[in-house]
JSON list of C-alpha atoms in Angstrom, two decimals:
[
{"chain": "A", "resi": 1, "resn": "MET", "atom": "CA", "xyz": [-1.63, -24.95, -0.58]},
{"chain": "A", "resi": 2, "resn": "THR", "atom": "CA", "xyz": [-1.11, -21.73, 1.35]},
{"chain": "A", "resi": 3, "resn": "MET", "atom": "CA", "xyz": [-0.97, -18.64, -0.82]},
{"chain": "A", "resi": 4, "resn": "ASN", "atom": "CA", "xyz": [2.00, -16.29, -0.49]},
{"chain": "A", "resi": 5, "resn": "VAL", "atom": "CA", "xyz": [1.14, -12.60, -0.55]},
{"chain": "A", "resi": 6, "resn": "LEU", "atom": "CA", "xyz": [3.61, -9.74, -0.84]},
{"chain": "A", "resi": 7, "resn": "VAL", "atom": "CA", "xyz": [2.71, -6.42, 0.74]},
{"chain": "A", "resi": 8, "resn": "ALA", "atom": "CA", "xyz": [5.26, -4.07, -0.86]},
{"chain": "A", "resi": 9, "resn": "TYR", "atom": "CA", "xyz": [5.41, -0.49, 0.30]},
{"chain": "A", "resi": 10, "resn": "ALA", "atom": "CA", "xyz": [7.14, 2.84, -0.12]},
{"chain": "A", "resi": 11, "resn": "THR", "atom": "CA", "xyz": [7.34, 4.97, 3.00]},
{"chain": "A", "resi": 12, "resn": "LYS", "atom": "CA", "xyz": [8.98, 8.22, 3.99]},
{"chain": "A", "resi": 13, "resn": "ASN", "atom": "CA", "xyz": [8.44, 8.39, 7.75]},
{"chain": "A", "resi": 14, "resn": "GLY", "atom": "CA", "xyz": [7.25, 4.87, 8.61]},
{"chain": "A", "resi": 15, "resn": "SER", "atom": "CA", "xyz": [3.46, 5.23, 8.61]},
{"chain": "A", "resi": 16, "resn": "THR", "atom": "CA", "xyz": [2.98, 3.30, 5.36]},
{"chain": "A", "resi": 17, "resn": "ALA", "atom": "CA", "xyz": [5.33, 0.57, 6.59]},
{"chain": "A", "resi": 18, "resn": "SER", "atom": "CA", "xyz": [3.17, 0.11, 9.67]},
{"chain": "A", "resi": 19, "resn": "ILE", "atom": "CA", "xyz": [0.03, -0.05, 7.52]},
{"chain": "A", "resi": 20, "resn": "ALA", "atom": "CA", "xyz": [1.71, -2.71, 5.35]},
{"chain": "A", "resi": 21, "resn": "ARG", "atom": "CA", "xyz": [2.52, -4.71, 8.49]},
{"chain": "A", "resi": 22, "resn": "MET", "atom": "CA", "xyz": [-1.12, -4.41, 9.67]},
{"chain": "A", "resi": 23, "resn": "ILE", "atom": "CA", "xyz": [-2.28, -5.73, 6.28]},
{"chain": "A", "resi": 24, "resn": "ALA", "atom": "CA", "xyz": [0.19, -8.62, 6.34]},
{"chain": "A", "resi": 25, "resn": "GLU", "atom": "CA", "xyz": [-0.82, -9.51, 9.89]},
{"chain": "A", "resi": 26, "resn": "ALA", "atom": "CA", "xyz": [-4.53, -9.51, 8.99]},
{"chain": "A", "resi": 27, "resn": "LEU", "atom": "CA", "xyz": [-3.82, -11.73, 5.96]},
{"chain": "A", "resi": 28, "resn": "ASP", "atom": "CA", "xyz": [-1.79, -14.15, 8.11]},
{"chain": "A", "resi": 29, "resn": "GLU", "atom": "CA", "xyz": [-4.71, -14.38, 10.53]},
{"chain": "A", "resi": 30, "resn": "GLN", "atom": "CA", "xyz": [-6.90, -15.42, 7.58]},
{"chain": "A", "resi": 31, "resn": "GLY", "atom": "CA", "xyz": [-4.59, -18.33, 6.75]},
{"chain": "A", "resi": 32, "resn": "LEU", "atom": "CA", "xyz": [-2.44, -16.72, 4.08]},
{"chain": "A", "resi": 33, "resn": "ARG", "atom": "CA", "xyz": [1.33, -16.34, 4.26]},
{"chain": "A", "resi": 34, "resn": "ALA", "atom": "CA", "xyz": [1.97, -12.60, 3.94]},
{"chain": "A", "resi": 35, "resn": "GLU", "atom": "CA", "xyz": [5.18, -10.63, 4.01]},
{"chain": "A", "resi": 36, "resn": "ALA", "atom": "CA", "xyz": [5.51, -6.83, 4.25]},
{"chain": "A", "resi": 37, "resn": "ARG", "atom": "CA", "xyz": [8.66, -5.56, 2.48]},
{"chain": "A", "resi": 38, "resn": "PRO", "atom": "CA", "xyz": [9.99, -2.23, 1.24]},
{"chain": "A", "resi": 39, "resn": "ALA", "atom": "CA", "xyz": [9.23, -2.03, -2.50]},
{"chain": "A", "resi": 40, "resn": "ALA", "atom": "CA", "xyz": [12.82, -1.11, -3.32]},
{"chain": "A", "resi": 41, "resn": "GLU", "atom": "CA", "xyz": [14.09, -4.34, -1.73]},
{"chain": "A", "resi": 42, "resn": "VAL", "atom": "CA", "xyz": [11.87, -6.76, -3.69]},
{"chain": "A", "resi": 43, "resn": "ALA", "atom": "CA", "xyz": [13.93, -8.60, -6.30]},
{"chain": "A", "resi": 44, "resn": "ASP", "atom": "CA", "xyz": [11.34, -11.15, -7.46]},
{"chain": "A", "resi": 45, "resn": "ALA", "atom": "CA", "xyz": [7.66, -10.26, -7.18]},
{"chain": "A", "resi": 46, "resn": "GLY", "atom": "CA", "xyz": [6.88, -13.34, -9.27]},
{"chain": "A", "resi": 47, "resn": "ALA", "atom": "CA", "xyz": [7.66, -15.53, -6.25]},
{"chain": "A", "resi": 48, "resn": "TYR", "atom": "CA", "xyz": [4.30, -14.49, -4.73]},
{"chain": "A", "resi": 49, "resn": "ASP", "atom": "CA", "xyz": [0.75, -15.56, -5.59]},
{"chain": "A", "resi": 50, "resn": "ALA", "atom": "CA", "xyz": [-0.71, -12.08, -5.04]},
{"chain": "A", "resi": 51, "resn": "VAL", "atom": "CA", "xyz": [0.69, -8.61, -4.43]},
{"chain": "A", "resi": 52, "resn": "ILE", "atom": "CA", "xyz": [-0.49, -5.55, -2.54]},
{"chain": "A", "resi": 53, "resn": "LEU", "atom": "CA", "xyz": [1.46, -2.38, -3.32]},
{"chain": "A", "resi": 54, "resn": "GLY", "atom": "CA", "xyz": [1.21, 0.76, -1.24]},
{"chain": "A", "resi": 55, "resn": "SER", "atom": "CA", "xyz": [2.78, 4.16, -1.05]},
{"chain": "A", "resi": 56, "resn": "ALA", "atom": "CA", "xyz": [2.78, 7.14, 1.22]},
{"chain": "A", "resi": 57, "resn": "LEU", "atom": "CA", "xyz": [1.38, 10.27, -0.37]},
{"chain": "A", "resi": 58, "resn": "TYR", "atom": "CA", "xyz": [3.92, 13.03, -0.25]},
{"chain": "A", "resi": 59, "resn": "ALA", "atom": "CA", "xyz": [3.09, 16.35, -1.92]},
{"chain": "A", "resi": 60, "resn": "ASN", "atom": "CA", "xyz": [0.06, 14.53, -3.36]},
{"chain": "A", "resi": 61, "resn": "ARG", "atom": "CA", "xyz": [2.25, 11.97, -5.17]},
{"chain": "A", "resi": 62, "resn": "TRP", "atom": "CA", "xyz": [3.14, 8.34, -4.81]},
{"chain": "A", "resi": 63, "resn": "LEU", "atom": "CA", "xyz": [6.76, 7.87, -3.77]},
{"chain": "A", "resi": 64, "resn": "PRO", "atom": "CA", "xyz": [9.30, 6.88, -6.46]},
{"chain": "A", "resi": 65, "resn": "ASP", "atom": "CA", "xyz": [9.95, 3.43, -4.95]},
{"chain": "A", "resi": 66, "resn": "ALA", "atom": "CA", "xyz": [6.29, 2.43, -5.44]},
{"chain": "A", "resi": 67, "resn": "ARG", "atom": "CA", "xyz": [6.12, 3.80, -8.99]},
{"chain": "A", "resi": 68, "resn": "GLN", "atom": "CA", "xyz": [9.39, 2.06, -9.89]},
{"chain": "A", "resi": 69, "resn": "PHE", "atom": "CA", "xyz": [8.17, -1.21, -8.37]},
{"chain": "A", "resi": 70, "resn": "ALA", "atom": "CA", "xyz": [5.11, -1.12, -10.64]},
{"chain": "A", "resi": 71, "resn": "ARG", "atom": "CA", "xyz": [7.28, -0.59, -13.72]},
{"chain": "A", "resi": 72, "resn": "ARG", "atom": "CA", "xyz": [10.04, -3.03, -12.75]},
{"chain": "A", "resi": 73, "resn": "HIS", "atom": "CA", "xyz": [7.73, -5.92, -11.86]},
{"chain": "A", "resi": 74, "resn": "GLN", "atom": "CA", "xyz": [4.93, -5.43, -14.39]},
{"chain": "A", "resi": 75, "resn": "SER", "atom": "CA", "xyz": [5.66, -8.60, -16.39]},
{"chain": "A", "resi": 76, "resn": "GLU", "atom": "CA", "xyz": [5.98, -10.71, -13.23]},
{"chain": "A", "resi": 77, "resn": "LEU", "atom": "CA", "xyz": [2.61, -9.50, -11.99]},
{"chain": "A", "resi": 78, "resn": "ASP", "atom": "CA", "xyz": [0.62, -9.94, -15.19]},
{"chain": "A", "resi": 79, "resn": "ALA", "atom": "CA", "xyz": [-0.84, -13.27, -14.05]},
{"chain": "A", "resi": 80, "resn": "ARG", "atom": "CA", "xyz": [-1.28, -12.32, -10.40]},
{"chain": "A", "resi": 81, "resn": "PRO", "atom": "CA", "xyz": [-3.97, -10.41, -8.55]},
{"chain": "A", "resi": 82, "resn": "VAL", "atom": "CA", "xyz": [-2.80, -6.97, -7.41]},
{"chain": "A", "resi": 83, "resn": "TRP", "atom": "CA", "xyz": [-4.30, -4.42, -5.03]},
{"chain": "A", "resi": 84, "resn": "LEU", "atom": "CA", "xyz": [-3.07, -0.89, -4.29]},
{"chain": "A", "resi": 85, "resn": "PHE", "atom": "CA", "xyz": [-3.25, 1.41, -1.32]},
{"chain": "A", "resi": 86, "resn": "SER", "atom": "CA", "xyz": [-2.14, 4.91, -0.49]},
{"chain": "A", "resi": 87, "resn": "SER", "atom": "CA", "xyz": [-1.65, 6.49, 2.91]},
{"chain": "A", "resi": 88, "resn": "GLY", "atom": "CA", "xyz": [-1.45, 10.09, 3.73]},
{"chain": "A", "resi": 89, "resn": "PRO", "atom": "CA", "xyz": [-4.44, 12.29, 4.43]},
{"chain": "A", "resi": 90, "resn": "LEU", "atom": "CA", "xyz": [-3.77, 13.97, 7.73]},
{"chain": "A", "resi": 91, "resn": "ASP", "atom": "CA", "xyz": [-7.40, 14.20, 8.72]},
{"chain": "A", "resi": 92, "resn": "ALA", "atom": "CA", "xyz": [-10.41, 11.88, 9.01]},
{"chain": "A", "resi": 93, "resn": "SER", "atom": "CA", "xyz": [-11.32, 12.15, 5.30]},
{"chain": "A", "resi": 94, "resn": "ALA", "atom": "CA", "xyz": [-9.96, 8.71, 4.36]},
{"chain": "A", "resi": 95, "resn": "HIS", "atom": "CA", "xyz": [-12.25, 7.10, 6.91]},
{"chain": "A", "resi": 96, "resn": "GLU", "atom": "CA", "xyz": [-15.29, 9.19, 5.96]},
{"chain": "A", "resi": 97, "resn": "ARG", "atom": "CA", "xyz": [-15.26, 8.72, 2.16]},
{"chain": "A", "resi": 98, "resn": "ASP", "atom": "CA", "xyz": [-13.44, 7.11, -0.74]},
{"chain": "A", "resi": 99, "resn": "ILE", "atom": "CA", "xyz": [-10.57, 9.28, -1.89]},
{"chain": "A", "resi": 100, "resn": "PRO", "atom": "CA", "xyz": [-9.63, 8.98, -5.55]},
{"chain": "A", "resi": 101, "resn": "PRO", "atom": "CA", "xyz": [-6.12, 7.71, -6.24]},
{"chain": "A", "resi": 102, "resn": "VAL", "atom": "CA", "xyz": [-3.38, 10.16, -7.20]},
{"chain": "A", "resi": 103, "resn": "ARG", "atom": "CA", "xyz": [-1.94, 10.06, -10.72]},
{"chain": "A", "resi": 104, "resn": "GLY", "atom": "CA", "xyz": [0.95, 7.71, -9.82]},
{"chain": "A", "resi": 105, "resn": "ALA", "atom": "CA", "xyz": [-1.45, 5.22, -8.26]},
{"chain": "A", "resi": 106, "resn": "VAL", "atom": "CA", "xyz": [-3.76, 5.44, -11.27]},
{"chain": "A", "resi": 107, "resn": "ARG", "atom": "CA", "xyz": [-0.84, 4.70, -13.60]},
{"chain": "A", "resi": 108, "resn": "ALA", "atom": "CA", "xyz": [0.33, 1.80, -11.45]},
{"chain": "A", "resi": 109, "resn": "GLY", "atom": "CA", "xyz": [-3.23, 0.48, -11.32]},
{"chain": "A", "resi": 110, "resn": "HIS", "atom": "CA", "xyz": [-3.48, 0.47, -15.11]},
{"chain": "A", "resi": 111, "resn": "ARG", "atom": "CA", "xyz": [0.01, -0.97, -15.53]},
{"chain": "A", "resi": 112, "resn": "LEU", "atom": "CA", "xyz": [-0.65, -3.80, -13.08]},
{"chain": "A", "resi": 113, "resn": "ASP", "atom": "CA", "xyz": [-4.36, -4.29, -13.82]},
{"chain": "A", "resi": 114, "resn": "ALA", "atom": "CA", "xyz": [-5.02, -3.72, -10.12]},
{"chain": "A", "resi": 115, "resn": "ARG", "atom": "CA", "xyz": [-8.32, -4.90, -8.72]},
{"chain": "A", "resi": 116, "resn": "GLN", "atom": "CA", "xyz": [-8.77, -2.05, -6.28]},
{"chain": "A", "resi": 117, "resn": "HIS", "atom": "CA", "xyz": [-7.19, 1.02, -4.75]},
{"chain": "A", "resi": 118, "resn": "VAL", "atom": "CA", "xyz": [-7.95, 2.45, -1.33]},
{"chain": "A", "resi": 119, "resn": "THR", "atom": "CA", "xyz": [-6.57, 5.45, 0.53]},
{"chain": "A", "resi": 120, "resn": "PHE", "atom": "CA", "xyz": [-5.98, 5.19, 4.27]},
{"chain": "A", "resi": 121, "resn": "GLY", "atom": "CA", "xyz": [-5.32, 8.01, 6.67]},
{"chain": "A", "resi": 122, "resn": "GLY", "atom": "CA", "xyz": [-1.69, 8.69, 7.47]},
{"chain": "A", "resi": 123, "resn": "ARG", "atom": "CA", "xyz": [0.44, 9.57, 10.44]},
{"chain": "A", "resi": 124, "resn": "LEU", "atom": "CA", "xyz": [2.79, 12.50, 10.87]},
{"chain": "A", "resi": 125, "resn": "GLU", "atom": "CA", "xyz": [4.60, 12.90, 14.17]},
{"chain": "A", "resi": 126, "resn": "GLU", "atom": "CA", "xyz": [7.46, 14.95, 15.59]},
{"chain": "A", "resi": 127, "resn": "GLY", "atom": "CA", "xyz": [10.81, 13.96, 14.15]},
{"chain": "A", "resi": 128, "resn": "ALA", "atom": "CA", "xyz": [9.43, 13.34, 10.65]},
{"chain": "A", "resi": 129, "resn": "SER", "atom": "CA", "xyz": [11.89, 13.99, 7.84]},
{"chain": "A", "resi": 130, "resn": "GLY", "atom": "CA", "xyz": [11.32, 16.30, 4.89]},
{"chain": "A", "resi": 131, "resn": "TRP", "atom": "CA", "xyz": [10.62, 20.01, 4.74]},
{"chain": "A", "resi": 132, "resn": "ILE", "atom": "CA", "xyz": [6.94, 19.50, 3.86]},
{"chain": "A", "resi": 133, "resn": "ALA", "atom": "CA", "xyz": [6.48, 17.25, 6.89]},
{"chain": "A", "resi": 134, "resn": "ARG", "atom": "CA", "xyz": [8.20, 19.75, 9.16]},
{"chain": "A", "resi": 135, "resn": "MET", "atom": "CA", "xyz": [6.08, 22.58, 7.75]},
{"chain": "A", "resi": 136, "resn": "LEU", "atom": "CA", "xyz": [2.87, 20.61, 8.36]},
{"chain": "A", "resi": 137, "resn": "LEU", "atom": "CA", "xyz": [3.95, 19.86, 11.91]},
{"chain": "A", "resi": 138, "resn": "LYS", "atom": "CA", "xyz": [4.65, 23.56, 12.54]},
{"chain": "A", "resi": 139, "resn": "GLN", "atom": "CA", "xyz": [1.11, 24.29, 11.31]},
{"chain": "A", "resi": 140, "resn": "GLY", "atom": "CA", "xyz": [-0.29, 21.81, 13.84]},
{"chain": "A", "resi": 141, "resn": "ARG", "atom": "CA", "xyz": [-1.44, 19.37, 11.17]},
{"chain": "A", "resi": 142, "resn": "GLY", "atom": "CA", "xyz": [0.32, 16.30, 12.52]},
{"chain": "A", "resi": 143, "resn": "GLY", "atom": "CA", "xyz": [-1.26, 13.33, 14.22]},
{"chain": "A", "resi": 144, "resn": "ASP", "atom": "CA", "xyz": [-2.20, 9.71, 13.63]},
{"chain": "A", "resi": 145, "resn": "PHE", "atom": "CA", "xyz": [-5.19, 9.29, 11.30]},
{"chain": "A", "resi": 146, "resn": "ARG", "atom": "CA", "xyz": [-4.75, 5.59, 10.53]},
{"chain": "A", "resi": 147, "resn": "ASP", "atom": "CA", "xyz": [-7.82, 3.47, 11.20]},
{"chain": "A", "resi": 148, "resn": "GLU", "atom": "CA", "xyz": [-6.66, -0.02, 12.05]},
{"chain": "A", "resi": 149, "resn": "GLY", "atom": "CA", "xyz": [-10.19, -1.42, 11.78]},
{"chain": "A", "resi": 150, "resn": "GLN", "atom": "CA", "xyz": [-10.58, -0.05, 8.25]},
{"chain": "A", "resi": 151, "resn": "ILE", "atom": "CA", "xyz": [-7.15, -1.39, 7.25]},
{"chain": "A", "resi": 152, "resn": "ARG", "atom": "CA", "xyz": [-7.78, -4.85, 8.68]},
{"chain": "A", "resi": 153, "resn": "SER", "atom": "CA", "xyz": [-11.26, -5.03, 7.15]},
{"chain": "A", "resi": 154, "resn": "TRP", "atom": "CA", "xyz": [-9.84, -4.22, 3.71]},
{"chain": "A", "resi": 155, "resn": "ALA", "atom": "CA", "xyz": [-7.17, -6.93, 4.12]},
{"chain": "A", "resi": 156, "resn": "GLN", "atom": "CA", "xyz": [-9.79, -9.44, 5.26]},
{"chain": "A", "resi": 157, "resn": "GLY", "atom": "CA", "xyz": [-11.78, -8.68, 2.10]},
{"chain": "A", "resi": 158, "resn": "ILE", "atom": "CA", "xyz": [-8.71, -9.45, 0.01]},
{"chain": "A", "resi": 159, "resn": "ALA", "atom": "CA", "xyz": [-8.20, -12.72, 1.91]},
{"chain": "A", "resi": 160, "resn": "ALA", "atom": "CA", "xyz": [-11.83, -13.69, 1.29]},
{"chain": "A", "resi": 161, "resn": "GLU", "atom": "CA", "xyz": [-11.50, -12.90, -2.40]},
{"chain": "A", "resi": 162, "resn": "LEU", "atom": "CA", "xyz": [-8.34, -14.99, -2.70]},
{"chain": "A", "resi": 163, "resn": "ALA", "atom": "CA", "xyz": [-9.95, -17.85, -0.77]},
{"chain": "A", "resi": 164, "resn": "THR", "atom": "CA", "xyz": [-12.90, -18.02, -3.17]},
{"chain": "A", "resi": 165, "resn": "GLU", "atom": "CA", "xyz": [-10.54, -18.08, -6.15]},
{"chain": "A", "resi": 166, "resn": "GLY", "atom": "CA", "xyz": [-8.28, -20.80, -4.73]},
{"chain": "A", "resi": 167, "resn": "ALA", "atom": "CA", "xyz": [-4.64, -21.10, -5.68]},
{"chain": "A", "resi": 168, "resn": "VAL", "atom": "CA", "xyz": [-3.44, -18.78, -8.40]},
{"chain": "A", "resi": 169, "resn": "GLU", "atom": "CA", "xyz": [-1.82, -20.48, -11.37]},
{"chain": "A", "resi": 170, "resn": "ARG", "atom": "CA", "xyz": [1.77, -19.54, -12.07]}
]
């Protein structure tokens, strides 16, 4: 039986959505059926065997859609493995060391009994919305700091973990 994995995300300017798609693609390549979807659009998280939830970091916080997803779907996810990710540092720090999760991610991790949290570098490019984003761009702090190899490796680790556990009971 092929496991179904949801990669739910909250994004402001699209970087986290692209990370979620990279994760889903890497999981698909490992023989899982993965779907990347905006967290606000997920009606039934219980339809999946495992869930990965991610959020952009904006003003050092998880976005409301990710926090609300964790609250709204807590009971559905009690019997499912859950992983968390954040995206946002606009420098190489996320690739160089583990970055502790922000408070919203910590709360979601406790609420969902998440197995792991990781922070990936983010992307901020011209045309980004939000006054903080525009201010950072004016300061020359934009760029693409996502590391596709790091993202795919993390997803492959999740796939390996799920493979050793076999099908998750519902």
